[in-house]
Amino acid sequence: MPNTGGLARRSRGYNYVFKRNNSAPDEATPPPTKITIGVCAMDKKATSKPMREILSRMTSSHEFEVVTFGDKVILELPVEQWPVCECLL
């Protein structure tokens, strides 16, 4: 494995590289952006009590924005017109 300047750990066939933070503490870092999660599920499943609990826990940290696709989007719209998201459930 090449030297990446950090610590490398091999687990289950994947290489994980943990880089050390070499930046000065006084450098200004941009505010974190929210990760958009798309929930591609029929309305009955997307609004069920277990799903609402999972999504409320995810959004409580203010790191994620959840977009539910629903029946109309899944059944009637072409994939090219679906909402853009960074992670799809």
PDB file of C-alpha atoms in Angstrom:
ATOM      1  CA  MET A   1       0.000   0.000   0.000  1.00  0.00           C
ATOM      2  CA  PRO A   2       1.419   3.435  -0.900  1.00  0.00           C
ATOM      3  CA  ASN A   3       2.332   5.903   1.811  1.00  0.00           C
ATOM      4  CA  THR A   4      -0.649   8.261   2.178  1.00  0.00           C
ATOM      5  CA  GLY A   5       0.682  10.391   5.011  1.00  0.00           C
ATOM      6  CA  GLY A   6      -1.855   8.983   7.450  1.00  0.00           C
ATOM      7  CA  LEU A   7      -2.787   5.824   9.211  1.00  0.00           C
ATOM      8  CA  ALA A   8      -4.164   2.984   7.117  1.00  0.00           C
ATOM      9  CA  ARG A   9      -6.318   0.141   8.385  1.00  0.00           C
ATOM     10  CA  ARG A  10      -7.539  -2.844   6.423  1.00  0.00           C
ATOM     11  CA  SER A  11     -10.964  -4.226   7.302  1.00  0.00           C
ATOM     12  CA  ARG A  12     -13.128  -6.677   5.341  1.00  0.00           C
ATOM     13  CA  GLY A  13     -11.305  -6.122   2.088  1.00  0.00           C
ATOM     14  CA  TYR A  14     -11.527  -2.327   2.145  1.00  0.00           C
ATOM     15  CA  ASN A  15      -8.767   0.161   2.822  1.00  0.00           C
ATOM     16  CA  TYR A  16      -9.623   2.989   5.168  1.00  0.00           C
ATOM     17  CA  VAL A  17      -7.204   5.886   5.387  1.00  0.00           C
ATOM     18  CA  PHE A  18      -7.402   8.211   8.360  1.00  0.00           C
ATOM     19  CA  LYS A  19      -5.532  11.403   7.589  1.00  0.00           C
ATOM     20  CA  ARG A  20      -4.023  13.463  10.335  1.00  0.00           C
ATOM     21  CA  ASN A  21      -5.231  17.026  10.656  1.00  0.00           C
ATOM     22  CA  ASN A  22      -2.160  19.146   9.958  1.00  0.00           C
ATOM     23  CA  SER A  23      -4.001  22.449   9.609  1.00  0.00           C
ATOM     24  CA  ALA A  24      -3.413  25.301  12.015  1.00  0.00           C
ATOM     25  CA  PRO A  25      -6.153  25.760  14.611  1.00  0.00           C
ATOM     26  CA  ASP A  26      -6.697  29.421  13.678  1.00  0.00           C
ATOM     27  CA  GLU A  27      -7.631  28.657  10.058  1.00  0.00           C
ATOM     28  CA  ALA A  28     -11.246  29.452   9.245  1.00  0.00           C
ATOM     29  CA  THR A  29     -13.203  26.412   8.123  1.00  0.00           C
ATOM     30  CA  PRO A  30     -16.383  26.745   6.085  1.00  0.00           C
ATOM     31  CA  PRO A  31     -19.611  25.773   7.826  1.00  0.00           C
ATOM     32  CA  PRO A  32     -20.644  22.181   7.172  1.00  0.00           C
ATOM     33  CA  THR A  33     -23.258  21.648   4.491  1.00  0.00           C
ATOM     34  CA  LYS A  34     -26.286  19.433   4.966  1.00  0.00           C
ATOM     35  CA  ILE A  35     -26.275  16.051   3.279  1.00  0.00           C
ATOM     36  CA  THR A  36     -29.425  15.484   1.231  1.00  0.00           C
ATOM     37  CA  ILE A  37     -30.945  12.046   1.766  1.00  0.00           C
ATOM     38  CA  GLY A  38     -33.629  10.883  -0.648  1.00  0.00           C
ATOM     39  CA  VAL A  39     -36.158   8.370   0.658  1.00  0.00           C
ATOM     40  CA  CYS A  40     -37.468   6.381  -2.306  1.00  0.00           C
ATOM     41  CA  ALA A  41     -40.402   4.515  -0.801  1.00  0.00           C
ATOM     42  CA  MET A  42     -44.128   4.275  -1.284  1.00  0.00           C
ATOM     43  CA  ASP A  43     -46.098   6.733   0.861  1.00  0.00           C
ATOM     44  CA  LYS A  44     -47.368   4.051   3.230  1.00  0.00           C
ATOM     45  CA  LYS A  45     -43.822   2.899   4.035  1.00  0.00           C
ATOM     46  CA  ALA A  46     -42.305   6.408   4.087  1.00  0.00           C
ATOM     47  CA  THR A  47     -44.877   7.684   6.588  1.00  0.00           C
ATOM     48  CA  SER A  48     -44.897   4.615   8.842  1.00  0.00           C
ATOM     49  CA  LYS A  49     -44.074   5.094  12.514  1.00  0.00           C
ATOM     50  CA  PRO A  50     -40.674   3.283  12.344  1.00  0.00           C
ATOM     51  CA  MET A  51     -39.588   5.333   9.305  1.00  0.00           C
ATOM     52  CA  ARG A  52     -40.679   8.601  10.928  1.00  0.00           C
ATOM     53  CA  GLU A  53     -38.622   7.703  14.003  1.00  0.00           C
ATOM     54  CA  ILE A  54     -35.524   6.908  11.931  1.00  0.00           C
ATOM     55  CA  LEU A  55     -35.811  10.111   9.891  1.00  0.00           C
ATOM     56  CA  SER A  56     -36.476  12.289  12.941  1.00  0.00           C
ATOM     57  CA  ARG A  57     -33.299  10.972  14.584  1.00  0.00           C
ATOM     58  CA  MET A  58     -31.313  11.721  11.448  1.00  0.00           C
ATOM     59  CA  THR A  59     -32.642  15.261  11.108  1.00  0.00           C
ATOM     60  CA  SER A  60     -32.293  16.080  14.814  1.00  0.00           C
ATOM     61  CA  SER A  61     -28.525  16.539  14.383  1.00  0.00           C
ATOM     62  CA  HIS A  62     -29.137  19.165  11.646  1.00  0.00           C
ATOM     63  CA  GLU A  63     -26.572  17.415   9.428  1.00  0.00           C
ATOM     64  CA  PHE A  64     -29.115  15.861   7.063  1.00  0.00           C
ATOM     65  CA  GLU A  65     -31.965  17.089   4.906  1.00  0.00           C
ATOM     66  CA  VAL A  66     -34.535  14.435   4.004  1.00  0.00           C
ATOM     67  CA  VAL A  67     -36.499  14.456   0.734  1.00  0.00           C
ATOM     68  CA  THR A  68     -39.263  11.845   0.421  1.00  0.00           C
ATOM     69  CA  PHE A  69     -40.061  10.863  -3.157  1.00  0.00           C
ATOM     70  CA  GLY A  70     -43.478   9.262  -2.622  1.00  0.00           C
ATOM     71  CA  ASP A  71     -45.894   7.376  -4.865  1.00  0.00           C
ATOM     72  CA  LYS A  72     -46.327   9.963  -7.616  1.00  0.00           C
ATOM     73  CA  VAL A  73     -42.605  10.484  -8.172  1.00  0.00           C
ATOM     74  CA  ILE A  74     -41.796   6.758  -8.125  1.00  0.00           C
ATOM     75  CA  LEU A  75     -44.651   5.621 -10.356  1.00  0.00           C
ATOM     76  CA  GLU A  76     -45.158   8.503 -12.795  1.00  0.00           C
ATOM     77  CA  LEU A  77     -41.997  10.562 -13.240  1.00  0.00           C
ATOM     78  CA  PRO A  78     -38.918   9.429 -15.176  1.00  0.00           C
ATOM     79  CA  VAL A  79     -35.785   9.007 -13.076  1.00  0.00           C
ATOM     80  CA  GLU A  80     -34.232  12.099 -14.695  1.00  0.00           C
ATOM     81  CA  GLN A  81     -36.902  14.258 -13.025  1.00  0.00           C
ATOM     82  CA  TRP A  82     -36.492  12.833  -9.519  1.00  0.00           C
ATOM     83  CA  PRO A  83     -35.080  15.175  -6.846  1.00  0.00           C
ATOM     84  CA  VAL A  84     -31.295  15.328  -6.690  1.00  0.00           C
ATOM     85  CA  CYS A  85     -29.844  13.827  -3.519  1.00  0.00           C
ATOM     86  CA  GLU A  86     -26.447  12.679  -2.270  1.00  0.00           C
ATOM     87  CA  CYS A  87     -27.686   9.492  -0.639  1.00  0.00           C
ATOM     88  CA  LEU A  88     -30.637   7.335  -1.642  1.00  0.00           C
ATOM     89  CA  LEU A  89     -32.539   5.079   0.741  1.00  0.00           C
TER      90      LEU A  89
END
